[in-house]
Structure formats: C-alpha cells, structure tokens
C-alpha cells in the first residue's frame, strides 16, 4: 500500500457492511411499523377482521349480485352472515340453559362418586381432603368478592373496545365487498409508474394467499369441531355444542391451538367423569386426541399446503413472536401475515426472472433506479393503466 493512500478494505467486510446498514434500516422500519400498529392495534385488528369477512363472503356476494344490484347483494349477504352467527350463539345459550340444572345435579353426584373412588385403593385419599378444598375455594370467593366485582367492572372498557372493533370491522367489510377493487385501483394509481406493475403482481399474490389461508383454516376448524361435537353427542356428554365451539376457535391458532384443544379435552373429560363415569371420560380423551392427530397430521397439511407454504419452524417462530408482540391476536395474525409477505416476495422474484432476456442479462433495476436506463414502463403495457371500476380489476380486498 502506497504511503498516503486510503486503507484497503477486504471485499467480505465491505459486503458485510453494506448488508448491515441496509438491515438496520429495514429493522428500524419494521420496528416503527409494529410500534405504530401497537399504538393503534384496534384499527389493525378491525381491518384484519374486515379482510377475513371479505375473503369468506366475497364468493357469496358475487353469486347474489348476478340477480340483484351489488349494494343489495352486499347488504343481504352480511345480514345473512350476522343472522347465522347470532343463531349459533343463541342455540348454544339455549343448550346451556336447558342442560344447566341437569348438569349441576349430575356434577354434584359425580363429585361425590369421584370422592368415594379416590378414597378407595390405590389412592386412599383422606375423606376430608376434597371437602376441605371446596371450603377453601368458597371462602376465597367470599373474602375476595369485592375485588372480583371491581375487576369485572374495571374491565368493562375492554368490552366497549371489542364492540367498537367489531363495528369498525363490519363497516370496513361493507366497503371492501362493495368497491374494494376501485379502492385498490385508486391506491395503485397514486404510486409512481415504474412501481405499479410490481404492486399489481405483489397484491395479487398477497390476496390469493390470504383468501386461501382464510378458507383453509375455516374448513379445518369446522371439520374438527364437527367431529368433536359428534363424538361428544354420541357418548352423551353434556354441553357437547359449547365444547365443539371451543374446539372450533382453538384451530385458528397454529401450534398454540393444540394445547387449547387439550384443555377443551380436559374440560370435556371432567364433565364426562362427573356425569357418565371414568370409562366415558377416558373414551372422550382418547377420541379428542385422535381427532386432533387427524387434524394436525392429515387434514391441516392437506388443506393448507396449496395456500401456505411455510416451514414448521417458521410457523412456530411466527406464532411465538406474534404472541409476544400482541398476545392472542398476534398469534392469530402472525401466520397469515408471514405467509402473505413470503408470497409477495416469491411472486416479485418470479416476475423479475420472467422479465430477463432468454440468454441471461442484468437484473431489473431496483425501485430507485432510473426507469429510462433499463426495463421499465416502456417495456410493456402497465398493468395498472386503464384500471376502472370493474369488480375484477385487481387484487383488491374483494377479489377472490
């Protein structure tokens, strides 16, 4: 090295430094995004739920719109969906109300049978142990009644927040179903010309993956809940419908849903043990475990493989990271979010490879490059040009 010349930097270190500062910029942007979403998480959850409703009801709206104006089709479909959900909840409430008296009596008798069973060999439990536990629980509830009531009253604002989020989700789904394509076309037209084609490609891939995930997870959860409900009903276990609904909700959280399903199995086993005896309780546990294995190793991979192509380790890390960042909501949103991001990256990579010359050549310039220096808007028709109010124009929140 000549005296006075600048020091030479190894190529590896120069490359590592170039990647490092770019990763720092990306990490800062991601952190800022999550901080913003955390500050306004109710809005993010509402928009997510609106997209879920849109993904589920868009085919129905398109079918009804063949014979009715689109506004009437959207209104009719949403009212039908709300009526269906309220009907299921009313059916569950009626089932619980009808079985409550019988269940309380059977549970009281069952607890007595369990006490006598534990007093015999091989457990030989002290006869007063369980009654002492019951007395302590009752004493604790009596001593802390005021605290429990105040906690319930202080949590009323959470109920208001949930109702507000649901109302915003319903309001968003109305516009997504009615004119989501025009909203997407307007957003795309606000971008620079050289970004519209990539935005169109990425948006189509994102919506295709999101709708596939939504349809797949609902199908898996429904089949799992139906199998569990039928098994509990055939065995005569009380509260079969509410327990099946809990199993349906547990399927929406990958990995974490399995322990929740086991908790449901434990609750069902306790109910069966008190009402029907130890043999039926053991059969309930065995059936729910078998159904869970069928769902986890056969049904879920078969249904979801065409919509979400993620390694199980990526799914596990995504769920844990989402639960740390936003609790149960983050755990539910994590997998579809990561799946959408990965599908967009894959679609853009394939589109970039398809635009290269057949004999090879330089890759397409990045978003900051001069569009006149290489393949750009002049290379072909802009997918975003001339987008109109046609409902199938783009990967809007309403396009299937």
Coordinates of C-alpha atoms in Angstrom, one line a residue:
X1 CA 0.0 0.0 0.0
X2 CA 1.5 3.4 -1.0
X3 CA 2.0 6.0 1.7
X4 CA -0.9 8.4 1.9
X5 CA -3.3 6.0 0.0
X6 CA -6.6 5.1 1.7
X7 CA -6.6 1.8 3.6
X8 CA -7.8 -1.2 1.7
X9 CA -11.0 -2.9 3.0
X10 CA -11.5 -6.6 2.5
X11 CA -14.3 -7.4 0.0
X12 CA -16.0 -9.6 2.5
X13 CA -16.0 -6.8 5.1
X14 CA -17.2 -4.3 2.6
X15 CA -20.1 -6.6 1.5
X16 CA -21.0 -7.3 5.2
X17 CA -21.1 -3.6 6.0
X18 CA -23.3 -2.9 3.0
X19 CA -25.8 -5.5 4.1
X20 CA -25.5 -4.4 7.8
X21 CA -26.6 -0.9 7.3
X22 CA -29.4 -2.0 5.0
X23 CA -30.6 -4.5 7.6
X24 CA -30.5 -1.7 10.2
X25 CA -32.7 0.5 8.0
X26 CA -35.2 -2.4 7.4
X27 CA -35.2 -3.3 11.1
X28 CA -35.9 0.3 12.1
X29 CA -38.8 0.5 9.6
X30 CA -40.2 -2.8 10.8
X31 CA -39.9 -1.7 14.5
X32 CA -41.6 1.6 13.6
X33 CA -44.4 -0.3 11.8
X34 CA -45.1 -2.6 14.8
X35 CA -44.9 0.4 17.2
X36 CA -47.5 2.2 15.1
X37 CA -49.7 -0.9 14.9
X38 CA -49.3 -1.4 18.7
X39 CA -50.4 2.1 19.3
X40 CA -53.5 1.7 17.1
X41 CA -53.9 -2.1 17.4
X42 CA -57.8 -1.8 17.5
X43 CA -57.7 -0.3 14.0
X44 CA -55.3 -3.0 12.7
X45 CA -57.5 -5.8 14.2
X46 CA -60.6 -4.3 12.7
X47 CA -59.1 -4.0 9.2
X48 CA -57.8 -7.6 9.5
X49 CA -61.3 -8.9 10.6
X50 CA -62.8 -6.9 7.7
X51 CA -60.5 -8.6 5.3
X52 CA -61.4 -12.0 6.8
X53 CA -65.1 -11.3 6.3
X54 CA -64.4 -10.2 2.8
X55 CA -62.5 -13.3 1.9
X56 CA -65.2 -15.5 3.3
X57 CA -68.3 -13.7 1.8
X58 CA -66.9 -12.4 -1.5
X59 CA -67.9 -15.5 -3.4
X60 CA -71.4 -15.4 -2.0
X61 CA -71.7 -11.7 -2.8
X62 CA -70.6 -12.3 -6.4
X63 CA -73.2 -15.1 -6.7
X64 CA -76.1 -13.0 -5.3
X65 CA -75.0 -10.0 -7.4
X66 CA -75.9 -11.9 -10.6
X67 CA -79.6 -11.3 -9.8
X68 CA -79.5 -8.2 -7.6
X69 CA -77.7 -4.9 -7.5
X70 CA -74.3 -5.2 -5.8
X71 CA -75.4 -2.9 -2.9
X72 CA -78.4 -5.1 -2.2
X73 CA -76.2 -8.3 -2.6
X74 CA -73.7 -7.0 0.0
X75 CA -76.4 -6.0 2.4
X76 CA -78.3 -9.3 2.1
X77 CA -75.1 -11.4 2.4
X78 CA -73.9 -9.5 5.5
X79 CA -77.3 -9.7 7.2
X80 CA -77.4 -13.4 6.5
X81 CA -74.0 -13.9 8.0
X82 CA -74.8 -11.9 11.1
X83 CA -78.1 -13.9 11.5
X84 CA -76.2 -17.1 11.2
X85 CA -73.6 -16.2 13.8
X86 CA -76.3 -14.9 16.2
X87 CA -78.4 -18.0 15.6
X88 CA -75.5 -20.3 16.5
X89 CA -74.8 -18.3 19.7
X90 CA -78.5 -18.4 20.6
X91 CA -78.5 -22.2 20.0
X92 CA -75.5 -22.6 22.3
X93 CA -77.1 -20.4 25.0
X94 CA -80.3 -22.4 24.8
X95 CA -78.4 -25.7 25.1
X96 CA -76.5 -24.5 28.1
X97 CA -79.7 -23.1 29.8
X98 CA -81.6 -26.4 29.2
X99 CA -78.8 -28.6 30.5
X100 CA -77.7 -26.4 33.4
X101 CA -80.0 -27.9 36.0
X102 CA -79.3 -31.4 35.0
X103 CA -75.6 -30.8 34.7
X104 CA -75.4 -29.2 38.1
X105 CA -77.2 -32.2 39.7
X106 CA -75.1 -34.7 37.8
X107 CA -71.9 -32.9 38.5
X108 CA -72.7 -32.8 42.3
X109 CA -73.5 -36.5 42.2
X110 CA -70.4 -37.1 40.1
X111 CA -68.1 -35.3 42.5
X112 CA -69.4 -37.5 45.3
X113 CA -68.7 -40.6 43.2
X114 CA -65.2 -39.2 42.5
X115 CA -64.6 -38.7 46.2
X116 CA -65.6 -42.3 47.1
X117 CA -63.5 -43.5 44.2
X118 CA -60.4 -41.6 45.4
X119 CA -60.9 -42.9 49.0
X120 CA -60.5 -46.5 47.8
X121 CA -57.2 -48.2 46.8
X122 CA -54.9 -47.4 45.2
X123 CA -55.3 -43.7 46.1
X124 CA -56.6 -43.9 49.7
X125 CA -57.2 -40.1 49.8
X126 CA -58.2 -38.6 53.1
X127 CA -62.0 -38.3 53.1
X128 CA -61.9 -34.7 54.3
X129 CA -59.3 -33.5 51.7
X130 CA -61.7 -32.7 48.9
X131 CA -64.3 -31.2 51.1
X132 CA -61.6 -29.0 52.7
X133 CA -60.6 -27.8 49.2
X134 CA -64.2 -27.0 48.4
X135 CA -64.5 -25.0 51.6
X136 CA -61.3 -23.1 50.9
X137 CA -62.4 -22.2 47.4
X138 CA -65.8 -21.0 48.7
X139 CA -64.0 -19.0 51.5
X140 CA -61.7 -17.4 49.0
X141 CA -64.5 -16.3 46.7
X142 CA -66.4 -14.9 49.7
X143 CA -63.4 -13.0 51.0
X144 CA -62.4 -11.6 47.7
X145 CA -65.9 -10.9 46.3
X146 CA -65.5 -7.1 46.2
X147 CA -62.1 -7.4 44.4
X148 CA -63.6 -9.7 41.8
X149 CA -66.5 -7.4 41.2
X150 CA -64.3 -4.4 40.9
X151 CA -62.1 -6.2 38.5
X152 CA -65.1 -7.1 36.4
X153 CA -66.4 -3.5 36.4
X154 CA -63.0 -2.1 35.6
X155 CA -62.8 -4.5 32.6
X156 CA -66.0 -3.1 31.1
X157 CA -63.9 -0.7 28.9
X158 CA -62.4 -3.8 27.2
X159 CA -66.0 -4.8 26.3
X160 CA -66.5 -1.4 24.8
X161 CA -63.3 -1.7 22.8
X162 CA -64.2 -5.1 21.5
X163 CA -67.6 -3.8 20.3
X164 CA -66.0 -0.8 18.7
X165 CA -63.5 -3.0 16.9
X166 CA -66.3 -5.3 15.6
X167 CA -68.3 -2.4 14.4
X168 CA -65.3 -1.0 12.5
X169 CA -64.6 -4.4 11.1
X170 CA -68.2 -4.7 9.8
X171 CA -68.1 -1.2 8.4
X172 CA -64.8 -1.9 6.6
X173 CA -66.1 -5.2 5.2
X174 CA -69.1 -3.4 3.6
X175 CA -66.8 -1.2 1.5
X176 CA -64.3 -4.0 0.8
X177 CA -67.1 -6.2 -0.6
X178 CA -68.9 -3.4 -2.5
X179 CA -66.0 -1.5 -4.1
X180 CA -62.7 -3.0 -2.9
X181 CA -61.5 -3.2 -6.5
X182 CA -61.9 0.6 -7.0
X183 CA -60.1 1.2 -3.7
X184 CA -57.2 -0.9 -4.9
X185 CA -57.1 0.8 -8.3
X186 CA -57.1 4.2 -6.7
X187 CA -54.2 3.2 -4.4
X188 CA -52.2 1.8 -7.3
X189 CA -52.7 4.9 -9.4
X190 CA -51.1 7.0 -6.6
X191 CA -47.8 5.2 -7.0
X192 CA -45.0 6.1 -9.5
X193 CA -45.5 4.5 -12.9
X194 CA -42.5 2.1 -12.5
X195 CA -43.9 0.7 -9.3
X196 CA -47.4 -0.1 -10.5
X197 CA -46.6 -3.3 -12.2
X198 CA -44.8 -4.7 -9.2
X199 CA -47.5 -3.5 -6.9
X200 CA -50.1 -5.3 -9.0
X201 CA -48.1 -8.5 -9.0
X202 CA -47.5 -8.5 -5.3
X203 CA -51.1 -7.5 -4.5
X204 CA -52.5 -10.4 -6.5
X205 CA -50.2 -12.8 -4.8
X206 CA -51.0 -11.4 -1.3
X207 CA -54.7 -11.6 -1.8
X208 CA -54.6 -15.1 -3.3
X209 CA -52.6 -16.3 -0.3
X210 CA -54.8 -14.6 2.3
X211 CA -58.0 -15.9 0.8
X212 CA -56.6 -19.4 0.5
X213 CA -55.4 -19.3 4.2
X214 CA -58.8 -18.0 5.4
X215 CA -60.8 -20.6 3.5
X216 CA -58.5 -23.4 4.5
X217 CA -58.3 -22.6 8.3
X218 CA -62.1 -22.2 8.5
X219 CA -62.6 -25.5 6.7
X220 CA -60.1 -27.3 9.1
X221 CA -61.7 -25.7 12.2
X222 CA -65.2 -26.6 11.1
X223 CA -64.4 -30.2 10.3
X224 CA -62.5 -30.6 13.6
X225 CA -65.4 -29.1 15.6
X226 CA -68.0 -31.2 13.8
X227 CA -66.0 -34.4 14.6
X228 CA -65.6 -33.5 18.2
X229 CA -69.2 -32.5 18.6
X230 CA -70.5 -35.7 17.1
X231 CA -68.2 -37.8 19.3
X232 CA -69.4 -36.0 22.5
X233 CA -73.0 -36.2 21.4
X234 CA -72.8 -39.9 20.7
X235 CA -71.2 -40.5 24.1
X236 CA -74.0 -38.5 25.7
X237 CA -71.6 -35.9 27.3
X238 CA -73.4 -32.7 28.4
X239 CA -72.6 -29.4 26.7
X240 CA -71.4 -31.1 23.5
X241 CA -72.2 -28.0 21.4
X242 CA -70.3 -25.4 23.5
X243 CA -67.3 -27.7 23.8
X244 CA -67.3 -28.2 20.0
X245 CA -67.4 -24.4 19.6
X246 CA -64.3 -24.1 21.8
X247 CA -62.6 -26.7 19.6
X248 CA -63.5 -24.6 16.5
X249 CA -61.9 -21.5 18.0
X250 CA -58.8 -23.3 19.1
X251 CA -58.0 -24.4 15.5
X252 CA -57.4 -20.7 14.4
X253 CA -54.1 -20.5 16.4
X254 CA -51.4 -22.8 14.9
X255 CA -49.4 -24.7 17.5
X256 CA -51.0 -22.9 20.4
X257 CA -54.3 -24.3 19.3
X258 CA -53.2 -27.8 20.2
X259 CA -52.7 -27.1 23.9
X260 CA -56.0 -25.3 23.9
X261 CA -57.7 -28.3 22.3
X262 CA -56.2 -30.5 25.1
X263 CA -57.6 -28.1 27.6
X264 CA -61.0 -28.5 25.9
X265 CA -60.5 -32.2 26.1
X266 CA -59.7 -31.9 29.8
X267 CA -62.9 -29.9 30.4
X268 CA -64.9 -32.4 28.4
X269 CA -63.3 -35.3 30.4
X270 CA -64.2 -33.6 33.7
X271 CA -67.8 -33.2 32.6
X272 CA -68.0 -36.7 31.3
X273 CA -66.3 -38.0 34.5
X274 CA -68.9 -36.3 36.7
X275 CA -71.9 -37.2 34.5
X276 CA -71.0 -40.5 33.0
X277 CA -68.2 -42.1 34.9
X278 CA -64.4 -42.8 34.3
X279 CA -64.9 -45.1 31.3
X280 CA -66.7 -42.5 29.2
X281 CA -64.2 -39.8 30.4
X282 CA -61.3 -42.0 29.1
X283 CA -63.1 -42.5 25.8
X284 CA -63.6 -38.8 25.5
X285 CA -59.9 -38.0 26.0
X286 CA -58.9 -40.8 23.5
X287 CA -61.3 -39.6 20.8
X288 CA -60.3 -35.9 21.1
X289 CA -56.6 -36.8 20.9
X290 CA -57.2 -39.0 17.9
X291 CA -59.3 -36.3 16.2
X292 CA -56.5 -33.8 17.0
X293 CA -53.9 -36.0 15.4
X294 CA -56.0 -36.4 12.3
X295 CA -56.5 -32.6 12.1
X296 CA -52.8 -31.9 12.7
X297 CA -51.2 -34.5 10.5
X298 CA -53.7 -35.1 7.7
X299 CA -56.4 -32.5 7.3
X300 CA -54.4 -29.4 8.1
X301 CA -51.4 -30.2 5.8
X302 CA -53.7 -31.4 3.0
X303 CA -56.0 -28.3 3.0
X304 CA -53.4 -25.7 3.8
X305 CA -50.5 -26.9 1.6
X306 CA -51.8 -25.2 -1.5
X307 CA -52.3 -21.8 0.2
X308 CA -49.5 -21.5 2.8
X309 CA -46.0 -22.9 2.0
X310 CA -44.0 -22.3 5.2
X311 CA -41.6 -24.5 7.2
X312 CA -43.0 -25.6 10.5
X313 CA -40.1 -23.8 12.3
X314 CA -41.1 -20.5 10.6
X315 CA -44.7 -21.1 11.7
X316 CA -43.5 -21.7 15.3
X317 CA -41.3 -18.6 15.4
X318 CA -44.0 -16.5 13.8
X319 CA -46.7 -17.6 16.3
X320 CA -44.4 -17.1 19.3
X321 CA -43.2 -13.7 18.0
X322 CA -46.8 -12.6 17.3
X323 CA -48.0 -13.7 20.8
X324 CA -45.1 -11.7 22.4
X325 CA -45.9 -8.6 20.3
X326 CA -49.7 -8.6 20.6
X327 CA -50.9 -11.5 22.7
X328 CA -53.5 -13.9 21.3
X329 CA -54.4 -11.5 18.5
X330 CA -50.7 -11.5 17.4
X331 CA -50.6 -15.3 17.5
X332 CA -53.7 -15.5 15.2
X333 CA -52.4 -12.8 12.7
X334 CA -48.8 -14.0 12.6
X335 CA -49.0 -16.9 10.2
X336 CA -51.2 -15.3 7.6
X337 CA -49.1 -12.1 7.7
X338 CA -45.8 -14.1 7.2
X339 CA -47.5 -16.2 4.5
X340 CA -48.6 -13.1 2.6
X341 CA -45.2 -11.4 2.9
X342 CA -43.5 -14.6 1.6
X343 CA -45.9 -15.0 -1.3
X344 CA -45.3 -11.4 -2.3
X345 CA -41.5 -11.9 -2.3
X346 CA -41.8 -15.1 -4.3
X347 CA -44.2 -13.5 -6.9
X348 CA -41.9 -10.5 -7.4
X349 CA -38.9 -12.7 -7.7
X350 CA -40.6 -14.9 -10.3
X351 CA -41.8 -11.8 -12.2
X352 CA -38.3 -10.4 -12.2
X353 CA -36.9 -13.6 -13.5
X354 CA -39.5 -13.8 -16.3
X355 CA -38.6 -10.3 -17.4
X356 CA -35.0 -11.1 -18.0
X357 CA -33.8 -11.9 -21.6
X358 CA -33.8 -15.6 -22.5
X359 CA -30.0 -15.6 -22.8
X360 CA -29.5 -14.0 -19.4
X361 CA -28.7 -10.5 -18.6
X362 CA -28.7 -7.9 -15.9
X363 CA -31.5 -8.0 -13.4
X364 CA -34.2 -5.4 -13.5
X365 CA -33.2 -2.1 -11.8
X366 CA -34.5 -1.5 -8.3
X367 CA -37.1 0.9 -7.3
X368 CA -34.6 3.8 -7.0
X369 CA -33.1 3.3 -10.5
X370 CA -33.8 5.5 -13.5
X371 CA -36.6 3.9 -15.4
X372 CA -35.1 5.0 -18.7
X373 CA -31.9 3.1 -18.1
X374 CA -33.4 -0.4 -18.3
X375 CA -36.6 -2.3 -18.5
X376 CA -39.4 -0.1 -17.1
X377 CA -42.8 1.1 -18.1
X378 CA -41.8 1.3 -21.7
X379 CA -41.0 -2.4 -21.8
X380 CA -44.7 -3.4 -21.9
X381 CA -48.2 -2.3 -21.0
X382 CA -48.6 -1.1 -17.5
X383 CA -50.9 -3.5 -15.6
X384 CA -52.2 -0.5 -13.7
X385 CA -53.1 1.6 -16.7
X386 CA -56.8 2.0 -17.5
X387 CA -58.0 0.3 -14.3
X388 CA -61.6 1.1 -13.9
X389 CA -64.4 0.2 -11.6
X390 CA -64.7 -3.4 -12.9
X391 CA -65.0 -5.6 -9.7
X392 CA -62.4 -8.0 -11.1
X393 CA -59.8 -5.4 -11.9
X394 CA -57.1 -6.2 -9.3
X395 CA -56.1 -7.9 -6.1
X396 CA -58.4 -5.8 -4.0
X397 CA -59.8 -6.9 -0.7
X398 CA -62.9 -8.0 -2.6
X399 CA -61.3 -10.0 -5.4
X400 CA -61.2 -13.7 -5.0

